[in-house]
PDB file of C-alpha atoms in Angstrom:
ATOM      1  CA  MET A1032       0.319-100.430-119.993  1.00  0.00           C
ATOM      2  CA  SER A1033      -1.864 -97.556-118.906  1.00  0.00           C
ATOM      3  CA  HIS A1034      -5.228 -98.332-117.380  1.00  0.00           C
ATOM      4  CA  PHE A1035      -6.384 -94.745-117.796  1.00  0.00           C
ATOM      5  CA  GLU A1036      -7.578 -93.677-121.231  1.00  0.00           C
ATOM      6  CA  TYR A1037     -10.178 -91.749-123.194  1.00  0.00           C
ATOM      7  CA  ARG A1038     -12.872 -93.799-124.896  1.00  0.00           C
ATOM      8  CA  LYS A1039     -15.021 -91.798-127.292  1.00  0.00           C
ATOM      9  CA  GLY A1040     -14.009 -88.664-125.441  1.00  0.00           C
ATOM     10  CA  ILE A1041     -14.830 -90.019-121.968  1.00  0.00           C
ATOM     11  CA  TRP A1042     -12.060 -90.596-119.418  1.00  0.00           C
ATOM     12  CA  HIS A1043     -11.949 -94.177-118.121  1.00  0.00           C
ATOM     13  CA  CYS A1044     -10.054 -96.056-115.446  1.00  0.00           C
ATOM     14  CA  GLU A1045      -9.986 -99.665-116.604  1.00  0.00           C
ATOM     15  CA  ASP A1046     -13.626-100.173-117.714  1.00  0.00           C
ATOM     16  CA  VAL A1047     -15.173 -97.540-115.465  1.00  0.00           C
ATOM     17  CA  ALA A1048     -16.204 -94.162-116.879  1.00  0.00           C
ATOM     18  CA  MET A1049     -15.209 -91.301-114.605  1.00  0.00           C
ATOM     19  CA  PRO A1050     -18.536 -89.419-114.982  1.00  0.00           C
ATOM     20  CA  SER A1051     -20.312 -92.402-113.417  1.00  0.00           C
ATOM     21  CA  ILE A1052     -18.148 -92.083-110.298  1.00  0.00           C
ATOM     22  CA  ALA A1053     -18.617 -88.310-110.193  1.00  0.00           C
ATOM     23  CA  ALA A1054     -22.373 -88.830-110.286  1.00  0.00           C
ATOM     24  CA  GLN A1055     -22.148 -91.086-107.211  1.00  0.00           C
ATOM     25  CA  VAL A1056     -19.621 -89.283-105.006  1.00  0.00           C
ATOM     26  CA  GLY A1057     -19.242 -85.767-106.398  1.00  0.00           C
ATOM     27  CA  THR A1058     -15.988 -84.065-107.239  1.00  0.00           C
ATOM     28  CA  PRO A1059     -13.096 -83.906-106.648  1.00  0.00           C
ATOM     29  CA  PHE A1060     -12.207 -87.554-106.009  1.00  0.00           C
ATOM     30  CA  TYR A1061      -9.227 -89.886-106.293  1.00  0.00           C
ATOM     31  CA  VAL A1062      -9.297 -92.974-108.486  1.00  0.00           C
ATOM     32  CA  TYR A1063      -6.840 -95.849-108.261  1.00  0.00           C
ATOM     33  CA  SER A1064      -6.438 -98.671-110.756  1.00  0.00           C
ATOM     34  CA  GLN A1065      -6.217-102.042-109.035  1.00  0.00           C
ATOM     35  CA  ALA A1066      -4.900-103.611-112.233  1.00  0.00           C
ATOM     36  CA  ALA A1067      -2.084-101.047-112.485  1.00  0.00           C
ATOM     37  CA  LEU A1068      -1.182-101.504-108.832  1.00  0.00           C
ATOM     38  CA  LEU A1069      -0.994-105.287-109.153  1.00  0.00           C
ATOM     39  CA  GLU A1070       1.020-105.044-112.372  1.00  0.00           C
ATOM     40  CA  ARG A1071       3.634-102.899-110.649  1.00  0.00           C
ATOM     41  CA  PHE A1072       3.873-105.215-107.650  1.00  0.00           C
ATOM     42  CA  GLN A1073       4.058-108.357-109.771  1.00  0.00           C
ATOM     43  CA  ALA A1074       6.692-106.823-112.075  1.00  0.00           C
ATOM     44  CA  PHE A1075       8.899-106.025-109.070  1.00  0.00           C
ATOM     45  CA  ASP A1076       8.282-109.435-107.525  1.00  0.00           C
ATOM     46  CA  GLU A1077       9.160-111.254-110.751  1.00  0.00           C
ATOM     47  CA  ALA A1078      12.301-109.155-111.283  1.00  0.00           C
ATOM     48  CA  PHE A1079      13.930-110.936-108.332  1.00  0.00           C
ATOM     49  CA  GLY A1080      13.610-114.330-109.977  1.00  0.00           C
ATOM     50  CA  GLU A1081      15.021-116.986-107.656  1.00  0.00           C
ATOM     51  CA  ILE A1082      16.536-114.482-105.211  1.00  0.00           C
ATOM     52  CA  PRO A1083      14.745-114.803-101.847  1.00  0.00           C
ATOM     53  CA  HIS A1084      13.067-111.487-101.132  1.00  0.00           C
ATOM     54  CA  VAL A1085      10.286-109.653 -99.340  1.00  0.00           C
ATOM     55  CA  ILE A1086       8.703-106.533-100.820  1.00  0.00           C
ATOM     56  CA  CYS A1087       7.575-104.295 -97.949  1.00  0.00           C
ATOM     57  CA  TYR A1088       5.383-101.486 -99.281  1.00  0.00           C
ATOM     58  CA  ALA A1089       6.054 -98.144 -97.566  1.00  0.00           C
ATOM     59  CA  LEU A1090       2.673 -97.075 -96.201  1.00  0.00           C
ATOM     60  CA  LYS A1091       3.802 -93.440 -96.087  1.00  0.00           C
ATOM     61  CA  ALA A1092       3.401 -93.300 -99.875  1.00  0.00           C
ATOM     62  CA  ASN A1093      -0.349 -93.969 -99.627  1.00  0.00           C
ATOM     63  CA  SER A1094      -2.011 -95.379 -96.523  1.00  0.00           C
ATOM     64  CA  ASN A1095      -5.482 -95.863 -98.053  1.00  0.00           C
ATOM     65  CA  LEU A1096      -6.792 -99.078 -96.499  1.00  0.00           C
ATOM     66  CA  SER A1097      -8.526-100.379 -99.625  1.00  0.00           C
ATOM     67  CA  LEU A1098      -5.372 -99.921-101.678  1.00  0.00           C
ATOM     68  CA  ASN A1099      -3.290-101.599 -98.993  1.00  0.00           C
ATOM     69  CA  ARG A1100      -5.656-104.548 -98.769  1.00  0.00           C
ATOM     70  CA  VAL A1101      -5.057-105.174-102.477  1.00  0.00           C
ATOM     71  CA  LEU A1102      -1.297-105.300-101.923  1.00  0.00           C
ATOM     72  CA  ALA A1103      -1.568-107.424 -98.778  1.00  0.00           C
ATOM     73  CA  GLN A1104      -3.796-109.966-100.535  1.00  0.00           C
ATOM     74  CA  ALA A1105      -1.284-110.115-103.410  1.00  0.00           C
ATOM     75  CA  GLY A1106       1.460-111.217-100.993  1.00  0.00           C
ATOM     76  CA  CYS A1107       3.149-107.881-100.344  1.00  0.00           C
ATOM     77  CA  GLY A1108       4.623-106.922 -96.977  1.00  0.00           C
ATOM     78  CA  ALA A1109       4.581-103.574 -95.184  1.00  0.00           C
ATOM     79  CA  GLU A1110       7.089-100.964 -94.040  1.00  0.00           C
ATOM     80  CA  VAL A1111       5.827 -98.652 -91.303  1.00  0.00           C
ATOM     81  CA  VAL A1112       7.305 -95.712 -89.404  1.00  0.00           C
ATOM     82  CA  SER A1113       4.772 -95.103 -86.635  1.00  0.00           C
ATOM     83  CA  GLY A1114       2.333 -96.840 -84.340  1.00  0.00           C
ATOM     84  CA  GLY A1115      -0.493 -95.513 -86.493  1.00  0.00           C
ATOM     85  CA  GLU A1116       0.988 -97.042 -89.630  1.00  0.00           C
ATOM     86  CA  LEU A1117       1.563-100.325 -87.795  1.00  0.00           C
ATOM     87  CA  TYR A1118      -2.134-100.342 -86.860  1.00  0.00           C
ATOM     88  CA  ARG A1119      -3.166 -99.572 -90.439  1.00  0.00           C
ATOM     89  CA  ALA A1120      -0.909-102.344 -91.732  1.00  0.00           C
ATOM     90  CA  GLN A1121      -2.614-104.774 -89.356  1.00  0.00           C
ATOM     91  CA  MET A1122      -6.059-103.558 -90.431  1.00  0.00           C
ATOM     92  CA  ALA A1123      -5.093-104.004 -94.096  1.00  0.00           C
ATOM     93  CA  GLY A1124      -4.091-107.602 -93.475  1.00  0.00           C
ATOM     94  CA  TYR A1125      -0.320-107.483 -93.949  1.00  0.00           C
ATOM     95  CA  PRO A1126       1.176-110.478 -92.104  1.00  0.00           C
ATOM     96  CA  ALA A1127       3.349-109.655 -89.112  1.00  0.00           C
ATOM     97  CA  ASP A1128       6.234-111.724 -90.504  1.00  0.00           C
ATOM     98  CA  HIS A1129       6.257-109.479 -93.593  1.00  0.00           C
ATOM     99  CA  THR A1130       6.228-106.174 -91.668  1.00  0.00           C
ATOM    100  CA  VAL A1131       9.201-103.987 -90.715  1.00  0.00           C
ATOM    101  CA  PHE A1132       9.161-100.911 -88.470  1.00  0.00           C
ATOM    102  CA  ASP A1133      11.609 -98.158 -89.488  1.00  0.00           C
ATOM    103  CA  GLY A1134      12.204 -94.566 -88.385  1.00  0.00           C
ATOM    104  CA  ASN A1135      14.407 -92.610 -86.014  1.00  0.00           C
ATOM    105  CA  GLY A1136      11.670 -91.231 -83.748  1.00  0.00           C
ATOM    106  CA  LYS A1137       9.989 -94.320 -82.300  1.00  0.00           C
ATOM    107  CA  THR A1138       8.397 -93.776 -78.884  1.00  0.00           C
ATOM    108  CA  ARG A1139       8.603 -96.301 -76.064  1.00  0.00           C
ATOM    109  CA  GLN A1140       4.937 -97.152 -76.630  1.00  0.00           C
ATOM    110  CA  GLU A1141       5.555 -97.743 -80.338  1.00  0.00           C
ATOM    111  CA  LEU A1142       8.437-100.054 -79.446  1.00  0.00           C
ATOM    112  CA  ARG A1143       6.156-101.941 -77.053  1.00  0.00           C
ATOM    113  CA  ASP A1144       3.506-102.291 -79.735  1.00  0.00           C
ATOM    114  CA  ALA A1145       6.079-103.502 -82.253  1.00  0.00           C
ATOM    115  CA  VAL A1146       7.490-106.081 -79.821  1.00  0.00           C
ATOM    116  CA  ALA A1147       3.980-107.313 -78.978  1.00  0.00           C
ATOM    117  CA  SER A1148       3.093-107.605 -82.673  1.00  0.00           C
ATOM    118  CA  ARG A1149       6.009-110.008 -83.330  1.00  0.00           C
ATOM    119  CA  ILE A1150       6.797-108.378 -86.655  1.00  0.00           C
ATOM    120  CA  LEU A1151       9.583-109.470 -88.993  1.00  0.00           C
ATOM    121  CA  ALA A1152      11.965-106.819 -87.645  1.00  0.00           C
ATOM    122  CA  ILE A1153      12.258-103.529 -85.834  1.00  0.00           C
ATOM    123  CA  ASN A1154      14.922-101.638 -87.764  1.00  0.00           C
ATOM    124  CA  VAL A1155      16.821 -99.783 -85.063  1.00  0.00           C
ATOM    125  CA  ASP A1156      18.145 -96.377 -86.085  1.00  0.00           C
ATOM    126  CA  SER A1157      20.763 -95.593 -83.427  1.00  0.00           C
ATOM    127  CA  GLU A1158      22.709 -96.948 -80.483  1.00  0.00           C
ATOM    128  CA  SER A1159      20.407 -95.118 -78.077  1.00  0.00           C
ATOM    129  CA  GLU A1160      17.338 -96.703 -79.684  1.00  0.00           C
ATOM    130  CA  LEU A1161      19.029-100.102 -79.484  1.00  0.00           C
ATOM    131  CA  ARG A1162      19.363 -99.720 -75.732  1.00  0.00           C
ATOM    132  CA  ALA A1163      15.844 -98.328 -75.390  1.00  0.00           C
ATOM    133  CA  LEU A1164      14.414-101.310 -77.265  1.00  0.00           C
ATOM    134  CA  GLU A1165      16.417-103.701 -75.087  1.00  0.00           C
ATOM    135  CA  GLN A1166      14.911-102.060 -71.990  1.00  0.00           C
ATOM    136  CA  VAL A1167      11.398-102.329 -73.427  1.00  0.00           C
ATOM    137  CA  ALA A1168      11.943-105.989 -74.294  1.00  0.00           C
ATOM    138  CA  MET A1169      13.134-106.653 -70.735  1.00  0.00           C
ATOM    139  CA  GLU A1170       9.994-104.990 -69.360  1.00  0.00           C
ATOM    140  CA  VAL A1171       7.522-106.886 -71.553  1.00  0.00           C
ATOM    141  CA  GLY A1172       9.396-110.179 -71.664  1.00  0.00           C
ATOM    142  CA  GLY A1173      10.181-110.329 -75.366  1.00  0.00           C
ATOM    143  CA  CYS A1174      13.157-110.840 -77.636  1.00  0.00           C
ATOM    144  CA  PRO A1175      12.334-108.954 -80.836  1.00  0.00           C
ATOM    145  CA  ASN A1176      13.985-109.495 -84.188  1.00  0.00           C
ATOM    146  CA  ILE A1177      15.953-106.411 -85.097  1.00  0.00           C
ATOM    147  CA  GLY A1178      17.736-104.912 -88.048  1.00  0.00           C
ATOM    148  CA  LEU A1179      20.211-102.087 -87.658  1.00  0.00           C
ATOM    149  CA  ARG A1180      20.006 -99.107 -89.978  1.00  0.00           C
ATOM    150  CA  VAL A1181      23.447 -98.358 -91.346  1.00  0.00           C
ATOM    151  CA  ASN A1182      24.461 -95.112 -92.983  1.00  0.00           C
ATOM    152  CA  PRO A1183      26.713 -96.185 -95.886  1.00  0.00           C
ATOM    153  CA  ASP A1184      27.782 -92.634 -96.852  1.00  0.00           C
ATOM    154  CA  VAL A1185      26.510 -92.919-100.429  1.00  0.00           C
ATOM    155  CA  ASN A1186      25.442 -89.958-102.544  1.00  0.00           C
ATOM    156  CA  PRO A1187      22.060 -90.925-104.052  1.00  0.00           C
ATOM    157  CA  GLN A1188      22.184 -88.153-106.686  1.00  0.00           C
ATOM    158  CA  THR A1189      18.797 -86.790-105.663  1.00  0.00           C
ATOM    159  CA  HIS A1190      17.482 -83.589-104.056  1.00  0.00           C
ATOM    160  CA  PRO A1191      19.571 -82.783-100.937  1.00  0.00           C
ATOM    161  CA  LYS A1192      16.465 -82.653 -98.731  1.00  0.00           C
ATOM    162  CA  ILE A1193      15.608 -86.294 -99.492  1.00  0.00           C
ATOM    163  CA  ALA A1194      19.157 -87.706 -99.430  1.00  0.00           C
ATOM    164  CA  THR A1195      19.373 -89.843 -96.291  1.00  0.00           C
ATOM    165  CA  GLY A1196      22.444 -92.037 -96.812  1.00  0.00           C
ATOM    166  CA  LEU A1197      25.204 -89.455 -96.627  1.00  0.00           C
ATOM    167  CA  LYS A1198      27.512 -89.326 -93.615  1.00  0.00           C
ATOM    168  CA  LYS A1199      26.006 -85.978 -92.571  1.00  0.00           C
ATOM    169  CA  SER A1200      22.476 -87.401 -92.602  1.00  0.00           C
ATOM    170  CA  LYS A1201      20.678 -87.868 -89.284  1.00  0.00           C
ATOM    171  CA  PHE A1202      19.670 -91.457 -90.042  1.00  0.00           C
ATOM    172  CA  GLY A1203      21.390 -94.676 -89.030  1.00  0.00           C
ATOM    173  CA  VAL A1204      24.823 -95.480 -87.620  1.00  0.00           C
ATOM    174  CA  ASP A1205      28.084 -95.408 -89.527  1.00  0.00           C
ATOM    175  CA  LEU A1206      29.764 -98.601 -90.653  1.00  0.00           C
ATOM    176  CA  GLU A1207      32.355 -98.569 -87.877  1.00  0.00           C
ATOM    177  CA  GLN A1208      29.790 -98.040 -85.112  1.00  0.00           C
ATOM    178  CA  ALA A1209      27.573-100.722 -86.632  1.00  0.00           C
ATOM    179  CA  LEU A1210      29.998-103.512 -85.721  1.00  0.00           C
ATOM    180  CA  ALA A1211      29.892-102.551 -82.040  1.00  0.00           C
ATOM    181  CA  CYS A1212      26.089-102.277 -82.104  1.00  0.00           C
ATOM    182  CA  PHE A1213      25.719-105.716 -83.675  1.00  0.00           C
ATOM    183  CA  GLU A1214      28.079-107.299 -81.171  1.00  0.00           C
ATOM    184  CA  TYR A1215      26.161-105.682 -78.312  1.00  0.00           C
ATOM    185  CA  ALA A1216      22.818-106.931 -79.680  1.00  0.00           C
ATOM    186  CA  HIS A1217      24.241-110.386 -80.351  1.00  0.00           C
ATOM    187  CA  LYS A1218      25.241-110.734 -76.673  1.00  0.00           C
ATOM    188  CA  SER A1219      21.917-109.416 -75.350  1.00  0.00           C
ATOM    189  CA  LYS A1220      19.298-111.863 -74.046  1.00  0.00           C
ATOM    190  CA  TYR A1221      16.568-109.461 -75.180  1.00  0.00           C
ATOM    191  CA  LEU A1222      17.552-108.659 -78.764  1.00  0.00           C
ATOM    192  CA  ASN A1223      17.788-110.915 -81.817  1.00  0.00           C
ATOM    193  CA  PRO A1224      19.824-109.201 -84.571  1.00  0.00           C
ATOM    194  CA  ILE A1225      18.840-110.698 -87.917  1.00  0.00           C
ATOM    195  CA  GLY A1226      19.418-107.994 -90.526  1.00  0.00           C
ATOM    196  CA  ILE A1227      21.067-104.868 -91.871  1.00  0.00           C
ATOM    197  CA  HIS A1228      18.924-101.983 -93.058  1.00  0.00           C
ATOM    198  CA  THR A1229      19.788 -98.941 -95.125  1.00  0.00           C
ATOM    199  CA  HIS A1230      17.847 -96.286 -97.007  1.00  0.00           C
ATOM    200  CA  ILE A1231      19.869 -93.777 -98.983  1.00  0.00           C
ATOM    201  CA  GLY A1232      17.151 -91.406-100.184  1.00  0.00           C
ATOM    202  CA  SER A1233      14.047 -90.885-102.284  1.00  0.00           C
ATOM    203  CA  GLN A1234      13.272 -90.284-105.964  1.00  0.00           C
ATOM    204  CA  ILE A1235      16.556 -91.845-107.098  1.00  0.00           C
ATOM    205  CA  LEU A1236      16.819 -92.147-110.877  1.00  0.00           C
ATOM    206  CA  GLU A1237      20.047 -94.156-111.279  1.00  0.00           C
ATOM    207  CA  VAL A1238      20.836 -97.681-110.084  1.00  0.00           C
ATOM    208  CA  GLY A1239      24.479 -96.890-109.291  1.00  0.00           C
ATOM    209  CA  PRO A1240      23.878 -95.520-105.771  1.00  0.00           C
ATOM    210  CA  PHE A1241      21.794 -98.556-104.839  1.00  0.00           C
ATOM    211  CA  ALA A1242      24.552-100.884-106.026  1.00  0.00           C
ATOM    212  CA  GLU A1243      27.171 -98.907-104.089  1.00  0.00           C
ATOM    213  CA  ALA A1244      25.102 -99.049-100.896  1.00  0.00           C
ATOM    214  CA  MET A1245      24.439-102.757-101.380  1.00  0.00           C
ATOM    215  CA  GLY A1246      28.148-103.407-101.755  1.00  0.00           C
ATOM    216  CA  LYS A1247      28.951-101.665 -98.497  1.00  0.00           C
ATOM    217  CA  ILE A1248      26.332-103.419 -96.416  1.00  0.00           C
ATOM    218  CA  VAL A1249      27.228-106.790 -97.932  1.00  0.00           C
ATOM    219  CA  ASP A1250      30.818-106.113 -96.845  1.00  0.00           C
ATOM    220  CA  LEU A1251      29.452-105.525 -93.341  1.00  0.00           C
ATOM    221  CA  ALA A1252      27.364-108.713 -93.450  1.00  0.00           C
ATOM    222  CA  CYS A1253      30.451-110.703 -94.475  1.00  0.00           C
ATOM    223  CA  GLU A1254      32.463-109.201 -91.615  1.00  0.00           C
ATOM    224  CA  LEU A1255      29.692-110.033 -89.150  1.00  0.00           C
ATOM    225  CA  ARG A1256      29.607-113.609 -90.444  1.00  0.00           C
ATOM    226  CA  ASN A1257      33.358-113.839 -89.848  1.00  0.00           C
ATOM    227  CA  ARG A1258      32.677-112.757 -86.257  1.00  0.00           C
ATOM    228  CA  GLY A1259      30.064-115.450 -85.755  1.00  0.00           C
ATOM    229  CA  ILE A1260      26.992-113.229 -86.211  1.00  0.00           C
ATOM    230  CA  GLU A1261      24.764-114.831 -88.833  1.00  0.00           C
ATOM    231  CA  LEU A1262      22.064-112.598 -90.329  1.00  0.00           C
ATOM    232  CA  GLN A1263      18.911-113.462 -92.260  1.00  0.00           C
ATOM    233  CA  PHE A1264      18.278-110.396 -94.412  1.00  0.00           C
ATOM    234  CA  ILE A1265      19.663-107.289 -96.044  1.00  0.00           C
ATOM    235  CA  ASP A1266      17.115-104.473 -96.283  1.00  0.00           C
ATOM    236  CA  ILE A1267      18.096-102.039 -99.033  1.00  0.00           C
ATOM    237  CA  GLY A1268      15.204 -99.667 -98.265  1.00  0.00           C
ATOM    238  CA  GLY A1269      13.235 -97.754-100.860  1.00  0.00           C
ATOM    239  CA  GLY A1270      13.818 -94.687-102.978  1.00  0.00           C
ATOM    240  CA  ILE A1271      13.234 -95.881-106.544  1.00  0.00           C
ATOM    241  CA  GLY A1272      12.248 -92.815-108.556  1.00  0.00           C
ATOM    242  CA  ILE A1273       9.274 -92.333-110.846  1.00  0.00           C
ATOM    243  CA  LYS A1274       8.595 -90.286-113.941  1.00  0.00           C
ATOM    244  CA  TYR A1275       7.174 -86.821-113.239  1.00  0.00           C
ATOM    245  CA  ASN A1276       8.375 -84.762-116.187  1.00  0.00           C
ATOM    246  CA  GLY A1277       9.828 -87.137-118.733  1.00  0.00           C
ATOM    247  CA  GLU A1278      12.717 -88.389-116.595  1.00  0.00           C
ATOM    248  CA  GLU A1279      14.504 -91.570-117.657  1.00  0.00           C
ATOM    249  CA  VAL A1280      13.626 -94.220-115.081  1.00  0.00           C
ATOM    250  CA  PHE A1281      15.321 -97.606-114.770  1.00  0.00           C
ATOM    251  CA  THR A1282      13.273-100.796-114.649  1.00  0.00           C
ATOM    252  CA  PHE A1283      12.809-103.109-111.687  1.00  0.00           C
ATOM    253  CA  LYS A1284      14.956-105.655-113.532  1.00  0.00           C
ATOM    254  CA  ASP A1285      17.746-103.062-113.919  1.00  0.00           C
ATOM    255  CA  TYR A1286      17.549-102.516-110.167  1.00  0.00           C
ATOM    256  CA  VAL A1287      17.773-106.198-109.246  1.00  0.00           C
ATOM    257  CA  ASP A1288      20.551-106.787-111.803  1.00  0.00           C
ATOM    258  CA  ALA A1289      22.576-104.025-110.128  1.00  0.00           C
ATOM    259  CA  LEU A1290      22.182-105.607-106.682  1.00  0.00           C
ATOM    260  CA  LYS A1291      22.779-109.227-107.655  1.00  0.00           C
ATOM    261  CA  PRO A1292      26.605-109.245-107.995  1.00  0.00           C
ATOM    262  CA  HIS A1293      26.863-108.075-104.388  1.00  0.00           C
ATOM    263  CA  TRP A1294      24.102-110.432-103.214  1.00  0.00           C
ATOM    264  CA  ASP A1295      26.045-113.350-104.736  1.00  0.00           C
ATOM    265  CA  ARG A1296      28.785-112.759-102.148  1.00  0.00           C
ATOM    266  CA  CYS A1297      26.344-113.054 -99.251  1.00  0.00           C
ATOM    267  CA  PRO A1298      23.057-114.615-100.416  1.00  0.00           C
ATOM    268  CA  LEU A1299      20.702-113.494 -97.673  1.00  0.00           C
ATOM    269  CA  THR A1300      17.047-112.614 -98.185  1.00  0.00           C
ATOM    270  CA  ILE A1301      16.685-109.133 -99.702  1.00  0.00           C
ATOM    271  CA  LEU A1302      14.063-106.757 -98.303  1.00  0.00           C
ATOM    272  CA  VAL A1303      12.991-103.727-100.312  1.00  0.00           C
ATOM    273  CA  GLU A1304      10.668-100.900 -99.278  1.00  0.00           C
ATOM    274  CA  PRO A1305       9.125 -99.327-102.385  1.00  0.00           C
ATOM    275  CA  GLY A1306       6.606 -96.530-102.022  1.00  0.00           C
ATOM    276  CA  ARG A1307       5.788 -94.248-104.912  1.00  0.00           C
ATOM    277  CA  SER A1308       7.289 -96.702-107.413  1.00  0.00           C
ATOM    278  CA  LEU A1309       4.353 -99.009-106.666  1.00  0.00           C
ATOM    279  CA  VAL A1310       1.543 -96.485-106.262  1.00  0.00           C
TER     280      VAL A1310
END
């Protein structure tokens, strides 16, 4: 349902009349509906049913601390891509064991901060970052949980500038290279590989690409299991589209239903990183 409506010609958010806010703070201003935010989060959470999962909200979509505190208190996790976002996630109250650090431009200091924070996982984006993180962990005396971002070469059927899972994209390692990276991390005393991460793009309006990507990374997880490398999670990333101009948008249940047949083959915890689809 919508929590924004006219009542006797006056625009309301939930039970608050917008002119009353304008009188207090002036214009322009942004208004967020807490009820709408919680409905979206709870609908996504419930769509997973009995499947073990962690919803990690992508702070890049809206890093407002008050909004993030609402999600954190509701049991949501966080996905961050910088030291600043990691700090904001901590300030908002997201638990460390529900926080993942993504991105292909992490600095050494950001890696140190992530290791020190003992977050759920640092999702490594390349072989060079894998080795850099290992060096940082050696220096600070840690053994961080890591995921490896894999590029599954899937066309997300979205705008080319926000398609990040194609082979030509600059993000992640290809499936063949991933095996070598996992074996390297598995043998390291300073790295603890526990998951596979992928993110194929943004504003995706069909579930097919998500299912295709899930199938490929589940295949990889099964191969790793055969090699004695047991993982804990599969992180399918974000990218669920929203309605801007009357687009047909699938439901959260449609999304989970598309992933489940692949999950059944390798029932690890699923991580998802929604952004705009929540806010």
